[in-house]
mmCIF file of C-alpha atoms and ligand atoms in Angstrom:
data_model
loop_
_atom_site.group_PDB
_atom_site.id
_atom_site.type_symbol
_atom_site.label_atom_id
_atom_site.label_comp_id
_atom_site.label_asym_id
_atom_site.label_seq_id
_atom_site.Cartn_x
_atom_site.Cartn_y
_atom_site.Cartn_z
ATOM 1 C CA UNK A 288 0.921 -11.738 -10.481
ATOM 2 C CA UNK A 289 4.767 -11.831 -10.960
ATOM 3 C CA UNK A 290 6.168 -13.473 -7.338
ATOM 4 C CA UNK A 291 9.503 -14.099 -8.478
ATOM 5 C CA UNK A 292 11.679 -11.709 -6.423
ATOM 6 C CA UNK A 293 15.168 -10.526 -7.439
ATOM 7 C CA UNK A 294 17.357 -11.811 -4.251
ATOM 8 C CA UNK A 295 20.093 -10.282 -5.558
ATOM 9 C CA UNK A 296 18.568 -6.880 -6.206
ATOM 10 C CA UNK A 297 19.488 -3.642 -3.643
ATOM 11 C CA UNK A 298 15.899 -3.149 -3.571
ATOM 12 C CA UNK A 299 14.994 -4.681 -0.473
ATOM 13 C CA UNK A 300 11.906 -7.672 -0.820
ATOM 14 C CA UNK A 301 9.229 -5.606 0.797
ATOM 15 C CA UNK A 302 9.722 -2.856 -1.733
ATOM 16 C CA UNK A 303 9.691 -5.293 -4.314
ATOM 17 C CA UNK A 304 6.387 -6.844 -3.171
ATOM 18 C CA UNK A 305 4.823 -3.525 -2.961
ATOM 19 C CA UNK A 306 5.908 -2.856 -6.445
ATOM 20 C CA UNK A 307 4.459 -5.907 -7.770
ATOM 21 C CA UNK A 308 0.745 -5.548 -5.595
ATOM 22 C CA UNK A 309 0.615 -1.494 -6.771
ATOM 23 C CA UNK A 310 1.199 -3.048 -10.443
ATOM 24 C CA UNK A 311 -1.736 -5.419 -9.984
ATOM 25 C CA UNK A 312 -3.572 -2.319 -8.307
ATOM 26 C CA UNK A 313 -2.944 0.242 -10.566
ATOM 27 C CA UNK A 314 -3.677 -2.236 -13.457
ATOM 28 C CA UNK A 315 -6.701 -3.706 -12.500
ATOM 29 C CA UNK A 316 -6.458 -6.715 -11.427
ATOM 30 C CA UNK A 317 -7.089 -5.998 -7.837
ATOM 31 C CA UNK A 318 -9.940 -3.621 -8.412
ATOM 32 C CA UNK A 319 -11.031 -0.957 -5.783
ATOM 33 C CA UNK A 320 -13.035 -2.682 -2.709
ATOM 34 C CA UNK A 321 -11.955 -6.134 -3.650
ATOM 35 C CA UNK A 322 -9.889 -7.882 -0.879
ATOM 36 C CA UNK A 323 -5.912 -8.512 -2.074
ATOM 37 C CA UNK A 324 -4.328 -12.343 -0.782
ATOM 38 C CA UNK A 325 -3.614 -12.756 2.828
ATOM 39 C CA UNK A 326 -1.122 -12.482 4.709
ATOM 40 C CA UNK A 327 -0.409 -16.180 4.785
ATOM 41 C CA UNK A 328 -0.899 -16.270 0.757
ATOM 42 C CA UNK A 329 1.440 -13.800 0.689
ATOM 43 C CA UNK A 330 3.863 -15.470 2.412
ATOM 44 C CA UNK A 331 3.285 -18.791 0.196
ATOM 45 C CA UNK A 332 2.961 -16.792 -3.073
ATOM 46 C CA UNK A 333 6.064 -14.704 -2.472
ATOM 47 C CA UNK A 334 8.688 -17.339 -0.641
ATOM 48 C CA UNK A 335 9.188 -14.445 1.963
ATOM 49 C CA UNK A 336 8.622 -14.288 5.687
ATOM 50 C CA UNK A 337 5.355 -12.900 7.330
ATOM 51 C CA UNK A 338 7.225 -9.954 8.783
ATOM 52 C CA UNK A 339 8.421 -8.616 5.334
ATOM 53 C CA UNK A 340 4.728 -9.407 3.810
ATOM 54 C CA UNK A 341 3.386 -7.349 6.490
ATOM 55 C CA UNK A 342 5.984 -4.776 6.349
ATOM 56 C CA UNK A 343 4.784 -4.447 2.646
ATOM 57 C CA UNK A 344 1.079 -4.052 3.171
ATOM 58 C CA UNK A 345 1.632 -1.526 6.080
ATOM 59 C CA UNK A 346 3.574 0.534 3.555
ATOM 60 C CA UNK A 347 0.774 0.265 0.823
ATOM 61 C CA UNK A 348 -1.594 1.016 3.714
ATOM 62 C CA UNK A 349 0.132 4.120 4.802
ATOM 63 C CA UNK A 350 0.092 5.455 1.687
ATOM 64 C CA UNK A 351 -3.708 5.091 1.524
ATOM 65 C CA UNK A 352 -3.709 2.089 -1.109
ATOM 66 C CA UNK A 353 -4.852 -0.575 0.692
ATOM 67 C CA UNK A 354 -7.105 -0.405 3.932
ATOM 68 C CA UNK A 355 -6.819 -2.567 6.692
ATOM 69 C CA UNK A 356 -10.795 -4.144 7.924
ATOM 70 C CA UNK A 357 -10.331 -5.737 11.715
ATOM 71 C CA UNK A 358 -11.034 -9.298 10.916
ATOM 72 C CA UNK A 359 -12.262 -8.842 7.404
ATOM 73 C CA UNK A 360 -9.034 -8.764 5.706
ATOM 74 C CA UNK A 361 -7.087 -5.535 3.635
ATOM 75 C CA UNK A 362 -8.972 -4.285 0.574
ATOM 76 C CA UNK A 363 -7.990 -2.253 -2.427
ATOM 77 C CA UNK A 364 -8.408 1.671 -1.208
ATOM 78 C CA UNK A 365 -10.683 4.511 -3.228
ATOM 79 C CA UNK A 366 -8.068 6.896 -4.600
ATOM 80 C CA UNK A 367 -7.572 10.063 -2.566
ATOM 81 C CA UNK A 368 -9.417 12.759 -2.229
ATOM 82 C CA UNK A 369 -7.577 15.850 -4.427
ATOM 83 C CA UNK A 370 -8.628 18.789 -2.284
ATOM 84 C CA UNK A 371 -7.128 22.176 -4.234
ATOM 85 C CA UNK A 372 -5.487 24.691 -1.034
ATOM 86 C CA UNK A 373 -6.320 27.517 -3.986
ATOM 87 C CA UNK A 374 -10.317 28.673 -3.272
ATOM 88 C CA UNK A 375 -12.032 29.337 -0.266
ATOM 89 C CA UNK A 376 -14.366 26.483 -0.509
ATOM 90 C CA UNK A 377 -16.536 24.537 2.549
ATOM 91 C CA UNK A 378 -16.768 20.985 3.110
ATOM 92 C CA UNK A 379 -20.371 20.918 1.513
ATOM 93 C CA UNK A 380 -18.928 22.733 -1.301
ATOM 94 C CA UNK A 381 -16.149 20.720 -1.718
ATOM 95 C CA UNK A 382 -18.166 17.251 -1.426
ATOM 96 C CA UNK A 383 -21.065 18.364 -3.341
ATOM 97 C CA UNK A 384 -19.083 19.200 -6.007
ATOM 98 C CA UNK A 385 -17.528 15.935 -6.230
ATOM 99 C CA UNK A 386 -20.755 14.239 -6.486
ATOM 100 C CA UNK A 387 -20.555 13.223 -2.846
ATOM 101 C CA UNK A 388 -22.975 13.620 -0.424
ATOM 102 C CA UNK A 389 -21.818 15.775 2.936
ATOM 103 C CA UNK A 390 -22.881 14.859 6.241
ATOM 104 C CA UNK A 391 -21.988 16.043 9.609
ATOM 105 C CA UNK A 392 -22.196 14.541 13.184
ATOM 106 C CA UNK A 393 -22.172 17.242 16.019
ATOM 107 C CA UNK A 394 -20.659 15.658 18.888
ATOM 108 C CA UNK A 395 -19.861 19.083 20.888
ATOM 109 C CA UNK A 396 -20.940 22.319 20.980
ATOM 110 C CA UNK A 397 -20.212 24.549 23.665
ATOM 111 C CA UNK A 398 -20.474 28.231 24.545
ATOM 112 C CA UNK A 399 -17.733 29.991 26.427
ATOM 113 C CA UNK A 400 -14.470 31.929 27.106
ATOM 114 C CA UNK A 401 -11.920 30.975 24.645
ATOM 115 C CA UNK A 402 -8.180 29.929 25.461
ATOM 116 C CA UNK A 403 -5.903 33.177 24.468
ATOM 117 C CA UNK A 404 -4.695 31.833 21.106
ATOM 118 C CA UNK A 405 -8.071 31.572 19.959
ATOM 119 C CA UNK A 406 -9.271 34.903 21.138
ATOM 120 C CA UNK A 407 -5.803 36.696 19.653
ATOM 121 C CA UNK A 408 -7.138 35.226 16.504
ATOM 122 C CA UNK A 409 -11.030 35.870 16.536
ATOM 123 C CA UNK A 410 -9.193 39.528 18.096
ATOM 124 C CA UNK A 411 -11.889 39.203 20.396
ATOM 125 C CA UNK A 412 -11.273 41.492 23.926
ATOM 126 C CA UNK A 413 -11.577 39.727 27.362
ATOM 127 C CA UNK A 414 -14.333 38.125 28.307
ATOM 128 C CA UNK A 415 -15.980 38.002 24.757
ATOM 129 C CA UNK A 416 -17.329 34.598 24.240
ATOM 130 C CA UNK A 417 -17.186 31.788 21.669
ATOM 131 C CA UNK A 418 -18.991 28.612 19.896
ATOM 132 C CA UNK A 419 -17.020 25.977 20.509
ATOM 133 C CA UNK A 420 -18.332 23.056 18.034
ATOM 134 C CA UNK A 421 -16.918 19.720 17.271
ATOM 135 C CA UNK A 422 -18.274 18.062 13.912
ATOM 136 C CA UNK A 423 -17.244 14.635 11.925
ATOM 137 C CA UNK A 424 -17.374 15.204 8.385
ATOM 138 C CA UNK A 425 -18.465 12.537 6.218
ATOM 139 C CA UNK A 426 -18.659 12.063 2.570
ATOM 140 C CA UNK A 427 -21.173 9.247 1.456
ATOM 141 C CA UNK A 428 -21.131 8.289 5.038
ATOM 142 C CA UNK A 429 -17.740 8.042 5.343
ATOM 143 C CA UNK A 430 -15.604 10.000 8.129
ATOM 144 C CA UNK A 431 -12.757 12.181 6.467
ATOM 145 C CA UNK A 432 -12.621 14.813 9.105
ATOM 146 C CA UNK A 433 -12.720 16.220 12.260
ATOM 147 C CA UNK A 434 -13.201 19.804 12.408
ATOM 148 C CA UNK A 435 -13.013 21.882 15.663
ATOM 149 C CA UNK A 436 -14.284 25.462 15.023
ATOM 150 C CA UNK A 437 -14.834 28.778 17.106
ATOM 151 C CA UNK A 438 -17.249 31.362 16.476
ATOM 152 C CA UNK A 439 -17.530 34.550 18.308
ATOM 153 C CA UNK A 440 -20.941 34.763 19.946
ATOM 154 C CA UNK A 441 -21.270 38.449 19.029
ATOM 155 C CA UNK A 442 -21.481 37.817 15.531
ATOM 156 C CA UNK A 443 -23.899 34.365 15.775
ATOM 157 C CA UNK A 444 -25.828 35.001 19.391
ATOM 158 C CA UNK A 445 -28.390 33.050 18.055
ATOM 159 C CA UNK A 446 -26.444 29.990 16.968
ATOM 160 C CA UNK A 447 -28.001 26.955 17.616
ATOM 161 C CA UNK A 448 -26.523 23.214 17.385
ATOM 162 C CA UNK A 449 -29.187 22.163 15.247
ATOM 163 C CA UNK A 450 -28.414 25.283 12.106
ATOM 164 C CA UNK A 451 -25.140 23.478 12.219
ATOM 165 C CA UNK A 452 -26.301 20.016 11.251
ATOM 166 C CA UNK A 453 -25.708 21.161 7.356
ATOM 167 C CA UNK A 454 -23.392 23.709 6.075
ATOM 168 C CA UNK A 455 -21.899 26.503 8.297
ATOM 169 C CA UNK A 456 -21.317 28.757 5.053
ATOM 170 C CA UNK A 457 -24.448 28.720 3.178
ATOM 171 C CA UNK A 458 -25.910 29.773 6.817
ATOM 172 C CA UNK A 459 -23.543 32.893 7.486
ATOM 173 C CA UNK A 460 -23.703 33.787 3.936
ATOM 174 C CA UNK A 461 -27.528 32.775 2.488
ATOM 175 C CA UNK A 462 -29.165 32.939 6.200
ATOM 176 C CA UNK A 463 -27.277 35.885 7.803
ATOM 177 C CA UNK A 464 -26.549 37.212 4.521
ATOM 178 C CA UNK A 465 -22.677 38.145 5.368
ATOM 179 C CA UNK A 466 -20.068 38.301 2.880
ATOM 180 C CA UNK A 467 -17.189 35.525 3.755
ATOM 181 C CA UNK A 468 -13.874 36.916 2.067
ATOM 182 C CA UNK A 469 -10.465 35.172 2.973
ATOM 183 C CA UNK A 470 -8.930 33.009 4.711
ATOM 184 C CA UNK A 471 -5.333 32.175 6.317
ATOM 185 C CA UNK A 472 -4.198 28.581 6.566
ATOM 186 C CA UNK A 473 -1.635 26.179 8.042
ATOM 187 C CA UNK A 474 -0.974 22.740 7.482
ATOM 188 C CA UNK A 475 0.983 20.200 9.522
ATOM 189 C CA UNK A 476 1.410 16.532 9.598
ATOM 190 C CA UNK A 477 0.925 14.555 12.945
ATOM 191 C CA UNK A 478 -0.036 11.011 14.405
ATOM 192 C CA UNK A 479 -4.135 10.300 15.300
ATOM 193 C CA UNK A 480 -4.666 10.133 18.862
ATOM 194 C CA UNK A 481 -6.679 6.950 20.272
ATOM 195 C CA UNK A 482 -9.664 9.153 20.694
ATOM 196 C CA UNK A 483 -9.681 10.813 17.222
ATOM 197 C CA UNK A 484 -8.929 7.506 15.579
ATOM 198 C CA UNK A 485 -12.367 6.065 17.300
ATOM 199 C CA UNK A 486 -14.267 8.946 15.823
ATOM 200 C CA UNK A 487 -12.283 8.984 12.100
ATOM 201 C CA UNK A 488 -12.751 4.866 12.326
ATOM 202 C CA UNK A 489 -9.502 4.112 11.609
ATOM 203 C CA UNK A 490 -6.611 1.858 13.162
ATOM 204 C CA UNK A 491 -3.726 2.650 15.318
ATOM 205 C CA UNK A 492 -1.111 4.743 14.201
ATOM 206 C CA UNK A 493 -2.587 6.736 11.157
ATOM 207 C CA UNK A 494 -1.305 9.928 9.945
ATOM 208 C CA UNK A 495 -3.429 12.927 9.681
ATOM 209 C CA UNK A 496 -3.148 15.961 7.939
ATOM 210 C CA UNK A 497 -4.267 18.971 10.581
ATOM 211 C CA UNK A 498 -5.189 22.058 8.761
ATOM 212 C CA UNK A 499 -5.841 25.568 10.842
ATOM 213 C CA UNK A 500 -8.035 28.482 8.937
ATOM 214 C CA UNK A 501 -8.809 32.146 10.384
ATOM 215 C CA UNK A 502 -11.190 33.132 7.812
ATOM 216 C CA UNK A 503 -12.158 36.585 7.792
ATOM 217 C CA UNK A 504 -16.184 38.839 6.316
ATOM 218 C CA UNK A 505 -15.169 40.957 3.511
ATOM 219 C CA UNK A 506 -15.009 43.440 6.297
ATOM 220 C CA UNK A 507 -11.934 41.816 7.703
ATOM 221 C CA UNK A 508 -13.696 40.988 10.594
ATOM 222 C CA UNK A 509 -12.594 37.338 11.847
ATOM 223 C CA UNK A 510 -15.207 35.093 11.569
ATOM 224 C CA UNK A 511 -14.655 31.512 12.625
ATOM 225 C CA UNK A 512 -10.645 29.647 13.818
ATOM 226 C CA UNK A 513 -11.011 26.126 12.742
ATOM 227 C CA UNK A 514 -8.861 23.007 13.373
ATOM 228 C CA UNK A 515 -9.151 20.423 11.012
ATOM 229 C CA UNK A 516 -8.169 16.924 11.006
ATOM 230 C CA UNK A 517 -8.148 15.274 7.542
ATOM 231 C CA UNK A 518 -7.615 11.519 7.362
ATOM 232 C CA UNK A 519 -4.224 11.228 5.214
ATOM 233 C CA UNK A 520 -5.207 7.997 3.181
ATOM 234 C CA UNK A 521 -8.414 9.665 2.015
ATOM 235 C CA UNK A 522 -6.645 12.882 1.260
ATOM 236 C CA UNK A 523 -4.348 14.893 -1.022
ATOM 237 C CA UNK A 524 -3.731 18.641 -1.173
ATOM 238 C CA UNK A 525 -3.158 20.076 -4.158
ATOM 239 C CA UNK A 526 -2.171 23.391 -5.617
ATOM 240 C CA UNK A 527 -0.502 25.074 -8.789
ATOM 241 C CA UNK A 528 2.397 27.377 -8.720
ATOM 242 C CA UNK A 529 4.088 29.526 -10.701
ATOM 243 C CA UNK A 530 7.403 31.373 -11.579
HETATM 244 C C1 16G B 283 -14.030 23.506 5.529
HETATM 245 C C2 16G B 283 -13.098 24.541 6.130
HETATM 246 C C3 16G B 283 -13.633 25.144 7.403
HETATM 247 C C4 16G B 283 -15.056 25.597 7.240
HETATM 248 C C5 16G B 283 -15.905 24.485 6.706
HETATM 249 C C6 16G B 283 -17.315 24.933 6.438
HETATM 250 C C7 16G B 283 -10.868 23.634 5.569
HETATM 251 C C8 16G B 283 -9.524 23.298 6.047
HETATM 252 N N1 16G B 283 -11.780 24.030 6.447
HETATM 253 O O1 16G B 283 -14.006 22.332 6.244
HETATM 254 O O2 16G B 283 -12.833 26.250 7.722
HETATM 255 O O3 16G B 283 -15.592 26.024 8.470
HETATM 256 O O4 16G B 283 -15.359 23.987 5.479
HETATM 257 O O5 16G B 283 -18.021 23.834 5.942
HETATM 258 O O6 16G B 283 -11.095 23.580 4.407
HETATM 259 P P1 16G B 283 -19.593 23.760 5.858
HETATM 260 O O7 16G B 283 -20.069 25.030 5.225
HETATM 261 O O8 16G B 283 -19.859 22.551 5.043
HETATM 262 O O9 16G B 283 -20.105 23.640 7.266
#
């Protein structure tokens, strides 16, 4: 690996560094899974202090190249996940279709009266009641989201946690034989929360990517409001546009 730094350069050392760890990244020589130098090597192999080593690696980290393992060391990241906005896919879908096997863990679901926003959106009137479930998605048994989603009783009464433990889609459309149709969606950036973090396994401050759908039966009937977490160094949106 080149370690010579250009001192006199305007790009600042930690951007160098980074430059010259994606190279050996992107190249090979660090292959995915393998663990990069330490810290300490780092420091050594670069003539730099600790603090812009580290700044380096939290940079590479952020932007889902390198992972952090508490007291294992920081190891070459899987590439992100491409996830097209286009087609109204589920998680199962999605995974499946990579090759990936889908999991879920259930760890809340609930029956009862919905805040407002959530009943303005299922246009539910007052006092109709909602599912309330919590799931953590995996793919090959690892966690790459957290998905909150509401379903109106009325159209599930018989709902039960344990239909949920595979795919919520193949069970409203091959179970209950309903058409699922479209779908709004809104994406925002924001900062895990300690709790979330636990449940997504990652460190202390992580970006997610939060993602709400309304998705509505081909007879425009809302069907589930669902607030997604996706882990932003195991994700990428994608989509195509035209002029
Ligand atoms: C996706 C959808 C979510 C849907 C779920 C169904 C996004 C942002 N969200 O996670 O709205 O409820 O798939 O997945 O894409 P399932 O059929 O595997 O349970």
């Amino acid at each position: 690996m080149n370690t010579v730094l250009d001192k006199q350069s305007h790009v600042p050392m930690y951007v160098q560094i980074e430059e010259a760890l994606k190279q050996r990244i992107n190249g090979g020589e660090f292959p995915i899974g393998t663990a990069i130098p330490s810290e300490r090597d780092l420091t050594e192999l670069f003539g730099v202090s600790r603090m812009t080593v580290r700044q380096s690696i939290t940079n590479l980290v952020n932007e889902g190249l390198l992972h952090r393992e508490k007291g294992r060391g920081t190891f070459v990241a899987s590439p992100k996940m491409e996830q097209p906005l286009t087609g109204l896919t589920s998680f199962t879908e999605d995974m499946k279709a990579r090759g990936l096997v889908p999991s879920n863990k259930i760890i809340n679901f609930t029956k009862g009266l919905p805040e407002p926003d959530v009943a303005n959106e299922l246009q539910l009137a007052g006092g109709e009641a909602v599912f309330t479930v919590e799931r953590i998605r995996y793919a090959n048994d690892k966690p790459m989201a957290l998905e909150r989603t509401y379903l109106p009783v009325k159209l599930f009464p018989q709902l039960s946690e344990k239909e949920l433990a595979g795919s919520l889609y193949s069970l409203i459309e091959q179970e209950q034989g309903l058409s699922i149709s479209h779908a709004s969606q809104r994406m925002e950036a924001s900062l895990v929360k300690k709790e979330e973090a636990d449940l997504l396994e990652i460190g202390m401050p992580a970006p997610i990517l939060m993602i709400e759908r309304v998705s509505y039966l081909s007879n425009g009937v809302p069907f589930e409001v669902v607030r997604s977490m996706y882990r932003a160094d195991r994700y990428k949106f994608i989509t195509e546009i035209q002029r």
